[in-house]
Amino acid sequence: MIDGPVYVQRIAALLIESSVILVVGMAVAVLLLRGLVAVEQALERRQLRRFQPLVDAALRGDPAALQHLAATPIRHRLLIGRLLIEPLIDDRDPARIASTRDIVRALSLIPVADGYLNSRLWWRRALALRAIGLIQATERTAALVAALDDPHADVRAAALDALTDLRDPASIPAVVVRLHDRSMHRGRCAAALAALGSECEPFLADMASIDETHRFNYARALAICGTARSRPLLAEWTHDRRPDVCAAAFEGLAHVGLDEDAARLAIDALDREEVPVRAMAALALRGWRGPGDGAIRLARLLDDEWPVAVNAARSLRSMGLDGAVVLQTYGARPGLAGELARQMLWQQDVRC
Amino acid sequence: MLTYAFTTAWVVLTLIITVYLAAWNATQLAMSPAAAMFIWRHKRRNTNRSRAIVNYLSAAPQVSIIVPARNEELTVVDSVRALLGLQYEAREIVVVNDGSEDATLAVLEGAFQLVPAPAAFAEPIRTAPVRGFYRSIVAPELIVIDKESGGSKSDAVNAGINAASGTLLLVIDADTVLEPDALNRAVLPFLEDPTTMAVGGNVGIINGCRIVDDRIVEVALPTSWLARFQIIEYMRAFLLFRLACASMNAVVLVSGAFGLFSRDAVIAVGGYDGTAIGEDMDLTIRLQRHFRALGQPIRIAFDPNPLGWTQAPEDWSSLRSQRYRWRRGLLQSLWRHRGMIGNPRFGAVALGVLPYLLIFEVFEPVLQIGGLLIAVPAFFLGLLDWGYLRLLIVVSLAYGISVTLMAVLLSDMATRRYLRGRDLALLVAVVVLEHCGYRQLNAWWSCIGTIQAMRGQTGWGVMRRRAFGA
């Protein structure tokens, strides 16, 4: 193909051979993968046709269907498990969860999950954790909590997902003490706290009393799951010398709601120097219709820094007559304050 | 004397081309394992349960979807309808009519009953004057900003950023159609990792797909060969290069068709640059540069599954102006950020990705066209070594096809699109045929784009749009 010394010809031949092998190899790989996908999809369709009606019937309480499923060979159990458990991601109906759990137990899938929990492969451990969480197998809470210390980050994430689905109060301490763990996914921690709800409150308060360093995290947590019970604690934290803690405390108060004392604190904080504190204090006053000059003080913030001004405007919109009067007054003014006031009034009208 | 000089130049050039081609193909093939690993890991991690996290949050992050629209009367209503149908609830849609000369604003007014509404927003980023601000009576989450043209997409997006109230900004093109769960998936990296500043996504080509009620119900290859060639190009770009970058946390391009950004991060770098031709690449590199220079950790994540779908041009002139613009954008971005190249302070972006772009993306078309141009006189002077030429053609064709087949393989792994037997036959034909003229034409356009960039030419050129499903 090419003229020249022998070594040049050898290189040329090598180049051609390697490139042909590469093309053929890649083409075979594409064909193989597509073939595998096609077989997998065909098998899945066939098994779906076979098992989906049985799964549906078993969930409706048909004992014959359950018996039929229990008699299936072990190699089909994982697919059946998937058909049973995957819909629970979107459908958290307690009755469906309970019946799924019963069927899963009857099919002896729990020992399979236990086996997966001890697997060397991280994705198997993660799969088992998520399945246990979705069916709310509370007898496995300890295993899920232990998985929060798994060396693999994705398994730890799956453990948090599972605890979120499980909603077992026994897992609260494990979740709360990991709020400061930067290796845990923030969003998943928030989801777990939201799922566990107000039952976290006492433990959060206890932890906060002995761990002042992480007060910011506790305040943020109470902003997710707190109730009026936490109000005094959050009000106390608004005096914290750290602005981020103070702002988080007001964010928490915005979530749990204000009483007269807390409202006074929020109104006073509208004059604080730190922008996040003023912004969160303005947010905390959303919906406040009690005593105090909150509306007038908020109005002064309408041409403040943008996050403060927006929160002040939104709070004014939610403050009933007091807020409306102030917005009307400011609506005639030029500049950012006037524009914000007009926008809030317009939105109020549209909502009405 | 002239013949001697030419012969020497020819020998040197052939040597350079040989070494260069070997290095280029080797680099591309080396990206494949990293990209395949990334897809495998992503599939394992992003389970259906992971994607459902936002449903479990008491307050999901508010996302402002910014849709810059200039002369988009054919597609904008469908796009907005699709956005209104997204599963993600904590979102507002900000359409910015950027001085359109067609009926973009009118069709929006008609379809969504827009009414003028007072609006206040801080202006951390300066833009061309805003003429009006509208809200929809039927869809309260829809805001339309009517502004004078600032001469760039960046200016329109900046106006949207100013009006946005979300902590996250999704910037898309007016002709982008999103997957229904695109936002649920895209916000995930922000929830997982506080250092996430942006998330890019794989963008599919909508040409040929069947759309019902503003949703893609069937993915199919387009009938136009031009669009088919671009499908292969998108596969290579999104599933080889960008995934390899993502696996090193060194993404330098979050596509303008789908990019989710932290609003604070975008404002920290001054928003989109109105003078940037490749505004998406420029912003991504500026984000990398800004946070790395401050020593702050930054992550720009990438989702290999299609999050959005966009129209590929099906006429030569639109494609040509798109390619001119892409080329000018690439060169401008590299020139502006040349100080980063090779600087270890900027990590893999500066040590791996930008040098790759400079060496291969910038010089490859120039070498390709240079080689072809010099081959003509070499033929007439009798200098052409036919054996060597045959070898060069066979080997480069084979390696090129291998790289593209690798991209198809990665696409099969990640997205499982175009799986029918007929699709495979067509894809293989496209893979082979694109080497017979299409790639050379692209290289030629890149050379013209390079000349335009050196002359300082700007502007977007004209893109002909078609209504979805048309």
CSV table of N, CA and C in Angstrom, one decimal, chain A residues 134-207:
chain,number,residue,atom,x,y,z
A,134,LEU,N,-39.1,1.9,51.5
A,134,LEU,CA,-40.4,2.1,50.8
A,134,LEU,C,-41.5,1.2,51.4
A,135,ILE,N,-41.1,0.0,51.8
A,135,ILE,CA,-42.2,-0.8,52.4
A,135,ILE,C,-42.4,-0.6,53.9
A,136,GLN,N,-41.6,0.3,54.4
A,136,GLN,CA,-41.7,0.6,55.9
A,136,GLN,C,-41.5,-0.6,56.8
A,137,ALA,N,-40.5,-1.4,56.5
A,137,ALA,CA,-40.2,-2.5,57.4
A,137,ALA,C,-39.4,-2.0,58.6
A,138,THR,N,-40.2,-1.6,59.6
A,138,THR,CA,-39.6,-0.9,60.7
A,138,THR,C,-38.7,-1.8,61.6
A,139,GLU,N,-38.9,-3.1,61.4
A,139,GLU,CA,-38.0,-4.0,62.2
A,139,GLU,C,-36.6,-3.9,61.6
A,140,ARG,N,-36.4,-3.3,60.5
A,140,ARG,CA,-35.0,-3.1,60.0
A,140,ARG,C,-34.4,-1.7,60.2
A,141,THR,N,-35.1,-0.9,61.0
A,141,THR,CA,-34.6,0.4,61.3
A,141,THR,C,-33.1,0.5,61.7
A,142,ALA,N,-32.7,-0.5,62.5
A,142,ALA,CA,-31.3,-0.5,63.0
A,142,ALA,C,-30.4,-0.7,61.8
A,143,ALA,N,-30.8,-1.5,60.9
A,143,ALA,CA,-29.9,-1.8,59.7
A,143,ALA,C,-29.8,-0.5,58.9
A,144,LEU,N,-30.9,0.2,58.8
A,144,LEU,CA,-30.9,1.5,58.0
A,144,LEU,C,-30.0,2.5,58.7
A,145,VAL,N,-30.1,2.6,60.0
A,145,VAL,CA,-29.3,3.6,60.7
A,145,VAL,C,-27.9,3.2,60.6
A,146,ALA,N,-27.5,1.9,60.7
A,146,ALA,CA,-26.1,1.5,60.6
A,146,ALA,C,-25.6,1.9,59.2
A,147,ALA,N,-26.5,1.9,58.2
A,147,ALA,CA,-26.0,2.2,56.8
A,147,ALA,C,-25.6,3.7,56.7
A,148,LEU,N,-26.1,4.5,57.6
A,148,LEU,CA,-25.7,5.9,57.5
A,148,LEU,C,-24.2,6.1,57.7
A,149,ASP,N,-23.5,5.0,58.2
A,149,ASP,CA,-22.0,5.1,58.3
A,149,ASP,C,-21.3,4.3,57.2
A,150,ASP,N,-22.1,3.9,56.2
A,150,ASP,CA,-21.5,3.1,55.2
A,150,ASP,C,-20.3,3.9,54.5
A,151,PRO,N,-19.3,3.2,54.1
A,151,PRO,CA,-18.2,3.9,53.5
A,151,PRO,C,-18.5,4.6,52.2
A,152,HIS,N,-19.6,4.1,51.5
A,152,HIS,CA,-19.9,4.6,50.2
A,152,HIS,C,-21.0,5.7,50.3
A,153,ALA,N,-20.7,6.9,49.7
A,153,ALA,CA,-21.6,8.0,49.9
A,153,ALA,C,-23.0,7.7,49.3
A,154,ASP,N,-23.1,7.0,48.2
A,154,ASP,CA,-24.4,6.7,47.6
A,154,ASP,C,-25.2,5.8,48.5
A,155,VAL,N,-24.5,4.9,49.3
A,155,VAL,CA,-25.3,4.0,50.2
A,155,VAL,C,-25.8,4.9,51.4
A,156,ARG,N,-25.0,5.8,51.8
A,156,ARG,CA,-25.4,6.7,52.9
A,156,ARG,C,-26.6,7.5,52.4
A,157,ALA,N,-26.6,7.9,51.2
A,157,ALA,CA,-27.7,8.7,50.6
A,157,ALA,C,-28.9,7.8,50.6
A,158,ALA,N,-28.8,6.6,50.1
A,158,ALA,CA,-29.9,5.6,50.1
A,158,ALA,C,-30.5,5.4,51.5
A,159,ALA,N,-29.6,5.3,52.5
A,159,ALA,CA,-30.0,5.1,53.8
A,159,ALA,C,-30.9,6.3,54.3
A,160,LEU,N,-30.5,7.5,53.9
A,160,LEU,CA,-31.3,8.6,54.3
A,160,LEU,C,-32.7,8.6,53.6
A,161,ASP,N,-32.7,8.2,52.3
A,161,ASP,CA,-33.9,8.0,51.5
A,161,ASP,C,-34.8,7.0,52.3
A,162,ALA,N,-34.2,5.9,52.7
A,162,ALA,CA,-35.0,4.9,53.3
A,162,ALA,C,-35.6,5.3,54.6
A,163,LEU,N,-34.8,6.1,55.4
A,163,LEU,CA,-35.3,6.6,56.7
A,163,LEU,C,-36.4,7.6,56.5
A,164,THR,N,-36.3,8.3,55.4
A,164,THR,CA,-37.3,9.3,55.0
A,164,THR,C,-38.6,8.5,54.8
A,165,ASP,N,-38.5,7.4,54.0
A,165,ASP,CA,-39.7,6.7,53.7
A,165,ASP,C,-40.2,5.9,54.9
A,166,LEU,N,-39.3,5.5,55.7
A,166,LEU,CA,-39.7,4.6,56.9
A,166,LEU,C,-40.5,5.4,57.9
A,167,ARG,N,-40.1,6.7,58.2
A,167,ARG,CA,-40.7,7.6,59.1
A,167,ARG,C,-40.8,7.0,60.5
A,168,ASP,N,-39.8,6.3,60.9
A,168,ASP,CA,-39.7,5.7,62.2
A,168,ASP,C,-39.1,6.6,63.2
A,169,PRO,N,-39.8,7.1,64.3
A,169,PRO,CA,-39.2,8.0,65.2
A,169,PRO,C,-37.9,7.5,65.8
A,170,ALA,N,-37.8,6.2,65.9
A,170,ALA,CA,-36.5,5.6,66.5
A,170,ALA,C,-35.3,6.1,65.7
A,171,SER,N,-35.5,6.5,64.5
A,171,SER,CA,-34.3,6.9,63.7
A,171,SER,C,-34.0,8.4,63.9
A,172,ILE,N,-34.8,9.2,64.6
A,172,ILE,CA,-34.6,10.6,64.8
A,172,ILE,C,-33.2,11.0,65.3
A,173,PRO,N,-32.7,10.4,66.4
A,173,PRO,CA,-31.4,10.7,66.9
A,173,PRO,C,-30.3,10.5,65.8
A,174,ALA,N,-30.4,9.5,65.1
A,174,ALA,CA,-29.4,9.2,64.0
A,174,ALA,C,-29.4,10.2,63.0
A,175,VAL,N,-30.6,10.7,62.6
A,175,VAL,CA,-30.7,11.7,61.5
A,175,VAL,C,-30.2,13.1,62.1
A,176,VAL,N,-30.6,13.4,63.3
A,176,VAL,CA,-30.3,14.7,63.8
A,176,VAL,C,-28.8,14.9,64.1
A,177,VAL,N,-28.1,13.8,64.6
A,177,VAL,CA,-26.7,14.0,64.9
A,177,VAL,C,-25.9,14.1,63.6
A,178,ARG,N,-26.5,13.7,62.5
A,178,ARG,CA,-25.7,13.8,61.2
A,178,ARG,C,-26.0,15.1,60.5
A,179,LEU,N,-26.8,16.0,61.1
A,179,LEU,CA,-27.0,17.3,60.4
A,179,LEU,C,-25.8,18.1,60.1
A,180,HIS,N,-24.7,17.8,60.9
A,180,HIS,CA,-23.5,18.6,60.7
A,180,HIS,C,-22.5,17.8,59.8
A,181,ASP,N,-22.9,16.6,59.4
A,181,ASP,CA,-22.0,15.8,58.6
A,181,ASP,C,-22.0,16.3,57.2
A,182,ARG,N,-20.9,16.9,56.7
A,182,ARG,CA,-20.9,17.5,55.4
A,182,ARG,C,-20.9,16.4,54.3
A,183,SER,N,-20.7,15.2,54.7
A,183,SER,CA,-20.7,14.1,53.6
A,183,SER,C,-22.1,13.7,53.3
A,184,MET,N,-23.0,14.1,54.2
A,184,MET,CA,-24.4,13.6,53.9
A,184,MET,C,-25.1,14.7,53.0
A,185,HIS,N,-26.0,14.2,52.1
A,185,HIS,CA,-26.7,15.1,51.2
A,185,HIS,C,-27.6,16.0,51.9
A,186,ARG,N,-27.4,17.3,51.7
A,186,ARG,CA,-28.3,18.3,52.4
A,186,ARG,C,-29.7,18.1,52.1
A,187,GLY,N,-30.1,17.9,50.8
A,187,GLY,CA,-31.5,17.8,50.4
A,187,GLY,C,-32.1,16.6,51.1
A,188,ARG,N,-31.3,15.5,51.2
A,188,ARG,CA,-31.9,14.3,51.7
A,188,ARG,C,-32.1,14.5,53.2
A,189,CYS,N,-31.2,15.1,53.9
A,189,CYS,CA,-31.4,15.4,55.3
A,189,CYS,C,-32.6,16.2,55.5
A,190,ALA,N,-32.8,17.2,54.7
A,190,ALA,CA,-34.0,18.1,54.8
A,190,ALA,C,-35.3,17.3,54.6
A,191,ALA,N,-35.2,16.4,53.6
A,191,ALA,CA,-36.4,15.5,53.3
A,191,ALA,C,-36.7,14.6,54.5
A,192,ALA,N,-35.6,14.1,55.1
A,192,ALA,CA,-35.8,13.2,56.2
A,192,ALA,C,-36.4,13.9,57.4
A,193,LEU,N,-36.0,15.1,57.7
A,193,LEU,CA,-36.5,15.9,58.8
A,193,LEU,C,-38.0,16.3,58.5
A,194,ALA,N,-38.3,16.6,57.2
A,194,ALA,CA,-39.7,17.0,56.9
A,194,ALA,C,-40.5,15.7,57.1
A,195,ALA,N,-40.0,14.6,56.7
A,195,ALA,CA,-40.8,13.3,56.8
A,195,ALA,C,-41.0,13.0,58.3
A,196,LEU,N,-40.0,13.1,59.1
A,196,LEU,CA,-40.1,12.7,60.5
A,196,LEU,C,-41.0,13.8,61.3
A,197,GLY,N,-41.0,15.0,60.8
A,197,GLY,CA,-41.9,16.0,61.3
A,197,GLY,C,-41.6,16.5,62.7
A,198,SER,N,-42.6,16.9,63.4
A,198,SER,CA,-42.5,17.6,64.7
A,198,SER,C,-41.9,16.7,65.7
A,199,GLU,N,-41.9,15.4,65.5
A,199,GLU,CA,-41.4,14.5,66.5
A,199,GLU,C,-39.8,14.7,66.7
A,200,CYS,N,-39.2,15.4,65.7
A,200,CYS,CA,-37.8,15.7,65.9
A,200,CYS,C,-37.6,16.8,66.9
A,201,GLU,N,-38.6,17.6,67.1
A,201,GLU,CA,-38.4,18.8,67.9
A,201,GLU,C,-37.7,18.6,69.2
A,202,PRO,N,-38.2,17.7,70.1
A,202,PRO,CA,-37.6,17.6,71.4
A,202,PRO,C,-36.1,17.2,71.3
A,203,PHE,N,-35.8,16.3,70.4
A,203,PHE,CA,-34.5,15.9,70.3
A,203,PHE,C,-33.6,17.0,69.8
A,204,LEU,N,-34.1,17.8,68.8
A,204,LEU,CA,-33.3,18.9,68.3
A,204,LEU,C,-33.0,19.9,69.5
A,205,ALA,N,-34.1,20.2,70.3
A,205,ALA,CA,-33.9,21.1,71.4
A,205,ALA,C,-32.9,20.6,72.4
A,206,ASP,N,-33.0,19.3,72.7
A,206,ASP,CA,-32.0,18.7,73.6
A,206,ASP,C,-30.6,18.8,73.1
A,207,MET,N,-30.4,18.5,71.8
A,207,MET,CA,-29.1,18.6,71.2
A,207,MET,C,-28.6,20.0,71.2
